[in-house]
């Protein structure tokens, strides 16, 4: 971590505050993973309905992503960080409020067909969509701010270190949430996650804005429409592979608690997320600096292959150690993939478009999470939770094939970039 010694004391303080706020964000968000599906089930939801409510997070994320990504470029990163933490602080209290509302169901007609509407589940969907603002805001602004600070030659290294907030938060949050739920029920688990969001807000308020938009961007001028950028070669393939990984991640984040129970395994589900987070921590320490030297492509390919193996281990798991092993493999895969995608898009973007580029490439991940809940939830109702993890493995395997063959301007350059030390032809850095 010698790179930090090259920064001024003031900048090191800013990075420390940012890191601590990131820990609060991820712990507050992930602390609900072991408990929220079970909470929704207590409202009378089926497997598909649980998936729909959980997927509403990604719907809110998708709707907010364009405006918040642009806001990070136009108004600065700090404002968008604050918006993300406000959602983390408020949403848990909203979930608790739903539990106190009277349970009411009515029937409406949609395209001439009768549809039962449960107002408790509808309220959960709305709050869950609001919760999705957190990722849409915080992750984009955090990544853009770190890349703003990073020297191009050490970009992967600094992103790797600063992205450690994700695995540490994902380790602490679910373990804490699961412990509080088992000891005191939903109330204290949700209350604690809301408090973490409030602490993160206090920390972010102490950070000084470092990014200054150009006059044209600050005035609202945009050289390209937000969604048009999605189809450019530098963004398209990373967004597609994150769509496929999002399907796998959405399956894990939504259905692991129900799958473990279906399998009859006596295991604190929070330990699976903790195992994933520990492996993610280790991989982020190693791959960031290595990618600055050896290139991003090969590490992205390995991470996609490892994600496939992890989903197949989940599919075949019948004991607690196998579930934990799958969590470790998934954590190592995600801990490599996400920082590498962030570094790759940092290489491929100018400062004035960085928020939009990061936002766009993550749209694929958002859509994958949104689709995983309702689609795989319906399949699980018909078959089992086990089968949907096998399907997720097929999705990530397809991601390997797509990245290896389309990550650069043609097949030959793609093979070189994804499998060896081939140059990234879309990099904007000299």
Short mmCIF file of C-alpha atoms in Angstrom, two decimals:
data_model
loop_
_atom_site.label_atom_id
_atom_site.label_comp_id
_atom_site.label_asym_id
_atom_site.label_seq_id
_atom_site.Cartn_x
_atom_site.Cartn_y
_atom_site.Cartn_z
CA UNK A 1 0.00 0.00 0.00
CA UNK A 2 2.92 2.32 -0.65
CA UNK A 3 0.83 4.40 -3.03
CA UNK A 4 -0.81 6.10 -0.02
CA UNK A 5 2.56 7.47 1.12
CA UNK A 6 2.72 9.52 -2.09
CA UNK A 7 -0.45 11.44 -1.13
CA UNK A 8 -0.61 14.55 1.04
CA UNK A 9 -1.96 14.21 4.63
CA UNK A 10 -5.12 16.08 3.62
CA UNK A 11 -5.79 13.65 0.77
CA UNK A 12 -5.11 10.63 2.98
CA UNK A 13 -7.69 12.01 5.45
CA UNK A 14 -10.23 12.38 2.64
CA UNK A 15 -9.62 8.81 1.52
CA UNK A 16 -9.98 7.54 5.09
CA UNK A 17 -13.32 9.33 5.52
CA UNK A 18 -14.48 8.03 2.16
CA UNK A 19 -13.42 4.49 3.04
CA UNK A 20 -15.24 4.60 6.40
CA UNK A 21 -18.40 5.94 4.75
CA UNK A 22 -18.14 3.14 2.20
CA UNK A 23 -18.00 0.58 4.99
CA UNK A 24 -21.19 2.03 6.51
CA UNK A 25 -22.86 1.95 3.11
CA UNK A 26 -22.08 -1.66 2.25
CA UNK A 27 -22.64 -3.02 5.76
CA UNK A 28 -25.98 -1.19 5.99
CA UNK A 29 -27.04 -2.49 2.60
CA UNK A 30 -25.79 -6.07 2.92
CA UNK A 31 -26.99 -6.46 6.51
CA UNK A 32 -30.51 -7.01 5.16
CA UNK A 33 -29.54 -9.84 2.78
CA UNK A 34 -30.04 -12.72 5.29
CA UNK A 35 -33.26 -11.27 6.72
CA UNK A 36 -35.24 -9.36 4.11
CA UNK A 37 -36.46 -12.40 2.07
CA UNK A 38 -37.62 -14.00 5.32
CA UNK A 39 -39.30 -10.73 6.35
CA UNK A 40 -41.17 -10.58 3.03
CA UNK A 41 -42.25 -14.20 3.50
CA UNK A 42 -43.88 -13.28 6.84
CA UNK A 43 -46.18 -10.97 4.83
CA UNK A 44 -47.57 -14.03 3.03
CA UNK A 45 -45.45 -13.83 -0.15
CA UNK A 46 -44.73 -16.80 -2.43
CA UNK A 47 -41.30 -17.51 -3.87
CA UNK A 48 -42.11 -15.56 -7.04
CA UNK A 49 -43.54 -12.65 -5.04
CA UNK A 50 -40.41 -12.56 -2.88
CA UNK A 51 -38.38 -12.40 -6.08
CA UNK A 52 -40.52 -9.57 -7.46
CA UNK A 53 -40.21 -7.51 -4.27
CA UNK A 54 -36.46 -8.05 -4.09
CA UNK A 55 -36.10 -7.23 -7.80
CA UNK A 56 -37.89 -3.91 -7.24
CA UNK A 57 -34.53 -2.74 -5.87
CA UNK A 58 -33.07 -3.03 -9.35
CA UNK A 59 -36.10 -1.32 -10.91
CA UNK A 60 -35.53 1.75 -8.75
CA UNK A 61 -31.84 1.51 -9.51
CA UNK A 62 -32.46 1.44 -13.26
CA UNK A 63 -34.87 4.36 -13.20
CA UNK A 64 -32.48 6.51 -11.17
CA UNK A 65 -29.23 5.47 -12.83
CA UNK A 66 -29.27 7.92 -15.82
CA UNK A 67 -30.10 11.05 -13.82
CA UNK A 68 -27.80 10.25 -10.89
CA UNK A 69 -24.89 9.31 -13.18
CA UNK A 70 -25.29 12.60 -15.04
CA UNK A 71 -25.64 14.47 -11.74
CA UNK A 72 -22.25 13.11 -10.64
CA UNK A 73 -20.69 14.69 -13.75
CA UNK A 74 -22.65 17.95 -13.60
CA UNK A 75 -22.84 18.75 -9.87
CA UNK A 76 -20.01 16.67 -8.44
CA UNK A 77 -19.50 13.36 -6.66
CA UNK A 78 -20.25 14.40 -3.05
CA UNK A 79 -23.91 15.26 -3.61
CA UNK A 80 -24.53 11.88 -5.23
CA UNK A 81 -22.73 10.07 -2.40
CA UNK A 82 -25.09 11.80 0.05
CA UNK A 83 -28.15 10.71 -1.93
CA UNK A 84 -27.00 7.08 -1.78
CA UNK A 85 -26.51 7.14 1.98
CA UNK A 86 -29.89 8.84 2.56
CA UNK A 87 -31.53 5.83 0.90
CA UNK A 88 -29.52 3.44 3.09
CA UNK A 89 -30.58 5.34 6.22
CA UNK A 90 -34.31 5.59 5.44
CA UNK A 91 -35.23 2.30 3.72
CA UNK A 92 -34.90 -0.05 6.76
CA UNK A 93 -37.34 2.11 8.73
CA UNK A 94 -39.74 1.94 5.78
CA UNK A 95 -39.67 -1.86 5.82
CA UNK A 96 -40.49 -1.89 9.52
CA UNK A 97 -43.36 0.52 8.94
CA UNK A 98 -44.97 -1.89 6.46
CA UNK A 99 -45.14 -4.57 9.16
CA UNK A 100 -47.33 -2.29 11.26
CA UNK A 101 -49.77 -1.54 8.42
CA UNK A 102 -53.07 -3.46 8.18
CA UNK A 103 -52.86 -6.38 5.75
CA UNK A 104 -55.23 -5.60 2.87
CA UNK A 105 -55.77 -7.39 -0.45
CA UNK A 106 -58.03 -6.40 -3.31
CA UNK A 107 -58.69 -7.58 -6.85
CA UNK A 108 -58.13 -5.47 -9.95
CA UNK A 109 -58.45 -6.28 -13.64
CA UNK A 110 -55.37 -6.08 -15.85
CA UNK A 111 -55.95 -6.61 -19.57
CA UNK A 112 -59.29 -8.12 -18.66
CA UNK A 113 -57.81 -10.63 -16.22
CA UNK A 114 -58.38 -10.55 -12.44
CA UNK A 115 -55.19 -9.85 -10.46
CA UNK A 116 -54.93 -9.93 -6.65
CA UNK A 117 -53.08 -6.91 -5.25
CA UNK A 118 -51.57 -7.19 -1.77
CA UNK A 119 -51.02 -3.66 -0.49
CA UNK A 120 -48.36 -4.75 2.00
CA UNK A 121 -46.30 -6.28 -0.79
CA UNK A 122 -46.96 -3.26 -2.99
CA UNK A 123 -45.64 -0.99 -0.24
CA UNK A 124 -42.57 -3.23 0.09
CA UNK A 125 -41.97 -2.94 -3.66
CA UNK A 126 -42.09 0.85 -3.50
CA UNK A 127 -39.69 1.03 -0.55
CA UNK A 128 -37.42 -1.54 -2.16
CA UNK A 129 -37.33 0.57 -5.35
CA UNK A 130 -36.41 3.63 -3.25
CA UNK A 131 -33.68 1.51 -1.63
CA UNK A 132 -32.30 0.95 -5.14
CA UNK A 133 -31.35 4.63 -5.31
CA UNK A 134 -28.52 3.79 -2.93
CA UNK A 135 -26.54 1.71 -5.41
CA UNK A 136 -27.41 3.97 -8.35
CA UNK A 137 -25.93 6.92 -6.47
CA UNK A 138 -23.18 5.76 -4.18
CA UNK A 139 -21.36 3.20 -6.31
CA UNK A 140 -21.09 5.49 -9.35
CA UNK A 141 -19.95 8.52 -7.35
CA UNK A 142 -17.53 6.49 -5.20
CA UNK A 143 -15.90 4.84 -8.23
CA UNK A 144 -15.68 8.11 -10.14
CA UNK A 145 -14.14 9.92 -7.17
CA UNK A 146 -11.49 7.22 -6.66
CA UNK A 147 -10.59 7.23 -10.36
CA UNK A 148 -10.41 11.04 -10.31
CA UNK A 149 -7.72 10.78 -7.65
CA UNK A 150 -5.85 7.81 -9.12
CA UNK A 151 -2.74 8.29 -11.26
CA UNK A 152 -3.32 6.26 -14.48
CA UNK A 153 -0.27 4.07 -13.93
CA UNK A 154 -1.56 2.98 -10.50
CA UNK A 155 -5.30 3.14 -11.15
CA UNK A 156 -5.97 -0.56 -10.68
CA UNK A 157 -3.99 -0.63 -7.42
CA UNK A 158 -5.84 2.28 -5.77
CA UNK A 159 -9.23 1.05 -6.97
CA UNK A 160 -8.41 -2.37 -5.56
CA UNK A 161 -7.55 -0.95 -2.14
CA UNK A 162 -10.47 1.49 -1.96
CA UNK A 163 -12.94 -1.14 -3.18
CA UNK A 164 -12.13 -3.23 -0.09
CA UNK A 165 -15.08 -1.42 1.50
CA UNK A 166 -17.28 -3.82 -0.45
CA UNK A 167 -16.03 -7.17 0.90
CA UNK A 168 -15.48 -5.84 4.42
CA UNK A 169 -19.00 -4.37 4.46
CA UNK A 170 -20.42 -7.55 2.94
CA UNK A 171 -18.67 -9.57 5.66
CA UNK A 172 -19.72 -7.42 8.59
CA UNK A 173 -23.24 -6.52 7.44
CA UNK A 174 -24.80 -9.96 6.86
CA UNK A 175 -23.07 -11.47 9.89
CA UNK A 176 -24.34 -8.61 12.07
CA UNK A 177 -27.79 -8.68 10.50
CA UNK A 178 -28.12 -12.43 10.90
CA UNK A 179 -26.90 -12.29 14.51
CA UNK A 180 -29.33 -9.51 15.44
CA UNK A 181 -32.23 -11.29 13.72
CA UNK A 182 -31.59 -14.58 15.47
CA UNK A 183 -31.19 -12.86 18.83
CA UNK A 184 -33.81 -10.09 18.70
CA UNK A 185 -35.87 -10.40 15.53
CA UNK A 186 -36.34 -8.09 12.58
CA UNK A 187 -36.66 -4.81 14.49
CA UNK A 188 -33.11 -4.52 15.84
CA UNK A 189 -31.58 -5.92 12.66
CA UNK A 190 -33.30 -3.31 10.51
CA UNK A 191 -32.78 -0.47 12.99
CA UNK A 192 -29.03 -1.09 13.09
CA UNK A 193 -28.76 -0.97 9.29
CA UNK A 194 -30.53 2.39 9.25
CA UNK A 195 -28.17 3.77 11.89
CA UNK A 196 -25.18 2.72 9.76
CA UNK A 197 -26.57 4.84 6.96
CA UNK A 198 -26.83 7.84 9.28
CA UNK A 199 -23.21 7.41 10.41
CA UNK A 200 -22.12 7.25 6.78
CA UNK A 201 -23.91 10.54 6.09
CA UNK A 202 -21.99 12.23 8.90
CA UNK A 203 -18.69 10.97 7.49
CA UNK A 204 -19.44 12.05 3.91
CA UNK A 205 -20.39 15.53 5.12
CA UNK A 206 -16.74 16.00 6.18
CA UNK A 207 -15.36 15.28 2.70
CA UNK A 208 -14.33 18.12 0.39
CA UNK A 209 -15.42 17.95 -3.25
CA UNK A 210 -12.38 17.39 -5.50
CA UNK A 211 -14.02 17.18 -8.92
CA UNK A 212 -14.74 20.33 -10.92
CA UNK A 213 -16.85 19.87 -14.06
CA UNK A 214 -15.91 21.76 -17.20
CA UNK A 215 -18.07 24.83 -17.98
CA UNK A 216 -19.87 23.01 -20.80
CA UNK A 217 -20.77 20.03 -18.59
CA UNK A 218 -21.72 22.23 -15.63
CA UNK A 219 -24.07 24.15 -17.92
CA UNK A 220 -25.79 20.90 -18.86
CA UNK A 221 -24.31 20.38 -22.30
CA UNK A 222 -23.86 16.72 -23.26
CA UNK A 223 -21.91 15.62 -26.34
CA UNK A 224 -23.78 12.30 -26.47
CA UNK A 225 -27.09 11.06 -25.13
CA UNK A 226 -26.82 8.84 -22.06
CA UNK A 227 -28.31 5.70 -23.58
CA UNK A 228 -26.52 6.16 -26.91
CA UNK A 229 -23.22 5.65 -25.09
CA UNK A 230 -24.40 2.18 -24.05
CA UNK A 231 -24.02 0.91 -27.62
CA UNK A 232 -20.49 2.18 -28.12
CA UNK A 233 -17.87 -0.59 -28.36
CA UNK A 234 -16.02 0.50 -25.20
CA UNK A 235 -19.19 0.06 -23.07
CA UNK A 236 -21.30 -2.59 -24.80
CA UNK A 237 -19.41 -5.79 -23.98
CA UNK A 238 -18.68 -4.93 -20.31
CA UNK A 239 -22.39 -4.11 -19.87
CA UNK A 240 -23.45 -7.43 -21.44
CA UNK A 241 -21.20 -9.55 -19.24
CA UNK A 242 -22.38 -7.66 -16.16
CA UNK A 243 -25.96 -8.44 -17.22
CA UNK A 244 -25.15 -12.15 -17.13
CA UNK A 245 -23.27 -11.86 -13.83
CA UNK A 246 -26.17 -9.81 -12.47
CA UNK A 247 -28.48 -12.77 -13.09
CA UNK A 248 -26.18 -14.92 -10.96
CA UNK A 249 -25.72 -12.32 -8.25
CA UNK A 250 -29.45 -11.63 -8.14
CA UNK A 251 -30.07 -15.33 -7.62
CA UNK A 252 -27.61 -15.42 -4.72
CA UNK A 253 -28.82 -12.25 -3.02
CA UNK A 254 -32.51 -13.17 -3.32
CA UNK A 255 -32.76 -16.94 -2.93
CA UNK A 256 -29.84 -18.19 -0.83
CA UNK A 257 -31.77 -18.02 2.50
CA UNK A 258 -34.69 -19.93 0.96
CA UNK A 259 -32.42 -22.41 -0.82
CA UNK A 260 -30.51 -23.26 2.35
CA UNK A 261 -33.79 -23.87 4.16
CA UNK A 262 -35.12 -25.99 1.27
CA UNK A 263 -31.94 -28.09 1.38
CA UNK A 264 -32.47 -28.71 5.11
CA UNK A 265 -29.03 -27.36 6.05
CA UNK A 266 -28.46 -25.96 9.54
CA UNK A 267 -26.38 -22.92 8.64
CA UNK A 268 -26.44 -19.20 9.42
CA UNK A 269 -26.88 -17.78 5.93
CA UNK A 270 -24.87 -14.74 6.95
CA UNK A 271 -21.79 -16.99 7.05
CA UNK A 272 -22.12 -17.66 3.31
CA UNK A 273 -22.06 -13.93 2.62
CA UNK A 274 -19.19 -13.55 5.08
CA UNK A 275 -17.19 -16.27 3.29
CA UNK A 276 -17.85 -14.52 0.00
CA UNK A 277 -16.70 -11.22 1.46
CA UNK A 278 -13.45 -12.67 2.85
CA UNK A 279 -12.53 -14.15 -0.52
CA UNK A 280 -13.45 -10.89 -2.22
CA UNK A 281 -11.16 -9.03 0.19
CA UNK A 282 -8.20 -11.24 -0.66
CA UNK A 283 -8.69 -11.04 -4.41
CA UNK A 284 -8.99 -7.23 -4.38
CA UNK A 285 -5.70 -6.93 -2.52
CA UNK A 286 -3.94 -8.94 -5.19
CA UNK A 287 -5.44 -8.20 -8.59
CA UNK A 288 -5.55 -4.39 -8.64
CA UNK A 289 -1.82 -3.84 -8.69
CA UNK A 290 -1.25 -6.87 -10.90
CA UNK A 291 -3.71 -5.56 -13.51
CA UNK A 292 -1.72 -2.31 -13.80
CA UNK A 293 1.21 -4.43 -14.89
CA UNK A 294 -0.40 -7.30 -16.81
CA UNK A 295 -3.61 -5.73 -18.16
CA UNK A 296 -7.27 -5.94 -17.17
CA UNK A 297 -8.53 -8.46 -19.74
CA UNK A 298 -7.10 -11.71 -18.43
CA UNK A 299 -8.31 -10.98 -14.90
CA UNK A 300 -11.86 -10.34 -16.15
CA UNK A 301 -11.79 -13.65 -18.05
CA UNK A 302 -10.60 -15.57 -14.99
CA UNK A 303 -13.22 -13.94 -12.78
CA UNK A 304 -16.04 -14.93 -15.15
CA UNK A 305 -14.79 -18.52 -15.27
CA UNK A 306 -14.55 -18.60 -11.48
CA UNK A 307 -18.09 -17.23 -11.18
CA UNK A 308 -19.28 -20.14 -13.32
CA UNK A 309 -17.57 -22.67 -11.07
CA UNK A 310 -19.07 -20.99 -7.98
CA UNK A 311 -22.63 -21.24 -9.34
CA UNK A 312 -22.15 -24.89 -10.23
CA UNK A 313 -20.90 -25.62 -6.70
CA UNK A 314 -24.02 -23.91 -5.32
CA UNK A 315 -26.07 -26.07 -7.67
CA UNK A 316 -24.56 -29.31 -6.36
CA UNK A 317 -24.15 -28.27 -2.69
CA UNK A 318 -25.80 -30.52 -0.12
CA UNK A 319 -23.74 -29.75 2.99
CA UNK A 320 -22.82 -26.61 4.91
CA UNK A 321 -19.11 -26.78 3.87
CA UNK A 322 -20.12 -26.93 0.20
CA UNK A 323 -22.29 -23.84 0.57
CA UNK A 324 -19.41 -22.03 2.24
CA UNK A 325 -17.00 -23.16 -0.49
CA UNK A 326 -19.38 -21.81 -3.12
CA UNK A 327 -19.51 -18.53 -1.23
CA UNK A 328 -15.72 -18.34 -1.20
CA UNK A 329 -15.49 -18.97 -4.94
CA UNK A 330 -18.20 -16.43 -5.73
CA UNK A 331 -16.49 -13.85 -3.53
CA UNK A 332 -13.15 -14.34 -5.25
CA UNK A 333 -14.85 -14.00 -8.63
CA UNK A 334 -16.80 -10.87 -7.74
CA UNK A 335 -13.85 -9.34 -5.91
CA UNK A 336 -11.84 -9.62 -9.11
CA UNK A 337 -14.52 -8.73 -11.65
CA UNK A 338 -16.02 -5.52 -10.22
CA UNK A 339 -12.74 -3.65 -9.52
CA UNK A 340 -11.42 -4.74 -12.92
CA UNK A 341 -14.52 -3.42 -14.68
CA UNK A 342 -14.18 -0.15 -12.72
CA UNK A 343 -10.51 0.15 -13.71
CA UNK A 344 -11.31 -0.78 -17.31
CA UNK A 345 -14.02 1.88 -17.61
CA UNK A 346 -11.71 4.37 -15.90
CA UNK A 347 -9.18 3.64 -18.64
CA UNK A 348 -11.89 4.12 -21.27
CA UNK A 349 -13.43 7.41 -20.06
CA UNK A 350 -12.59 11.10 -19.67
CA UNK A 351 -13.28 12.81 -16.29
CA UNK A 352 -16.30 14.77 -17.58
CA UNK A 353 -18.07 11.58 -18.69
CA UNK A 354 -16.90 9.23 -15.95
CA UNK A 355 -20.14 9.23 -13.97
CA UNK A 356 -22.18 8.44 -17.06
CA UNK A 357 -19.80 5.72 -18.27
CA UNK A 358 -19.72 4.00 -14.86
CA UNK A 359 -23.48 4.31 -14.61
CA UNK A 360 -24.04 2.84 -18.05
CA UNK A 361 -21.79 -0.18 -17.69
CA UNK A 362 -23.52 -1.04 -14.41
CA UNK A 363 -26.93 -0.95 -16.12
CA UNK A 364 -26.28 -4.51 -17.28
CA UNK A 365 -25.74 -5.61 -13.69
CA UNK A 366 -28.91 -3.80 -12.62
CA UNK A 367 -31.03 -5.46 -15.31
CA UNK A 368 -29.63 -8.88 -14.42
CA UNK A 369 -30.59 -8.44 -10.77
CA UNK A 370 -34.04 -7.15 -11.78
CA UNK A 371 -34.69 -10.16 -14.01
CA UNK A 372 -33.26 -12.77 -11.64
CA UNK A 373 -35.91 -12.31 -8.96
CA UNK A 374 -39.16 -12.70 -10.91
CA UNK A 375 -37.86 -15.07 -13.60
CA UNK A 376 -35.92 -17.45 -11.39
CA UNK A 377 -38.48 -17.08 -8.60
CA UNK A 378 -41.16 -18.40 -10.96
CA UNK A 379 -38.91 -21.26 -12.04
CA UNK A 380 -38.18 -22.09 -8.38
CA UNK A 381 -41.91 -22.27 -7.64
CA UNK A 382 -42.29 -24.84 -10.43
CA UNK A 383 -39.10 -26.81 -9.85
CA UNK A 384 -36.80 -25.98 -6.93
CA UNK A 385 -34.34 -23.36 -5.73
CA UNK A 386 -31.48 -25.72 -6.57
CA UNK A 387 -32.18 -25.68 -10.29
CA UNK A 388 -31.98 -21.90 -10.66
CA UNK A 389 -28.35 -21.92 -9.49
CA UNK A 390 -27.47 -24.32 -12.31
CA UNK A 391 -29.16 -21.97 -14.79
CA UNK A 392 -27.16 -19.06 -13.37
CA UNK A 393 -23.96 -21.00 -14.01
CA UNK A 394 -24.92 -21.29 -17.67
CA UNK A 395 -25.39 -17.51 -17.81
CA UNK A 396 -21.90 -16.78 -16.49
CA UNK A 397 -20.36 -19.38 -18.80
CA UNK A 398 -21.96 -17.53 -21.68
CA UNK A 399 -20.34 -14.38 -20.29
CA UNK A 400 -16.91 -15.99 -20.62
CA UNK A 401 -17.52 -16.74 -24.29
CA UNK A 402 -18.81 -13.24 -25.04
CA UNK A 403 -15.94 -11.44 -23.34
CA UNK A 404 -13.22 -13.60 -24.91
CA UNK A 405 -14.59 -13.02 -28.42
CA UNK A 406 -15.92 -9.41 -28.32
CA UNK A 407 -13.90 -7.46 -25.73
CA UNK A 408 -11.94 -5.54 -28.39
CA UNK A 409 -12.41 -4.28 -31.95
CA UNK A 410 -12.21 -7.71 -33.62
CA UNK A 411 -11.77 -11.37 -32.71
CA UNK A 412 -7.97 -11.39 -32.82
CA UNK A 413 -7.61 -8.30 -30.63
CA UNK A 414 -10.30 -9.67 -28.29
CA UNK A 415 -8.44 -12.94 -27.80
CA UNK A 416 -5.19 -11.09 -27.12
CA UNK A 417 -6.80 -8.67 -24.67
CA UNK A 418 -8.88 -11.25 -22.79
CA UNK A 419 -6.29 -14.04 -22.60
CA UNK A 420 -2.87 -12.37 -22.60
CA UNK A 421 -1.31 -8.90 -22.39
CA UNK A 422 -3.02 -7.42 -25.41
CA UNK A 423 -3.50 -3.64 -25.38
CA UNK A 424 -6.93 -2.16 -24.69
CA UNK A 425 -7.61 -0.30 -27.94
CA UNK A 426 -10.41 1.73 -26.31
CA UNK A 427 -8.25 3.24 -23.57
CA UNK A 428 -8.19 7.05 -23.57
CA UNK A 429 -5.00 7.26 -21.48
CA UNK A 430 -1.77 7.93 -23.37
#
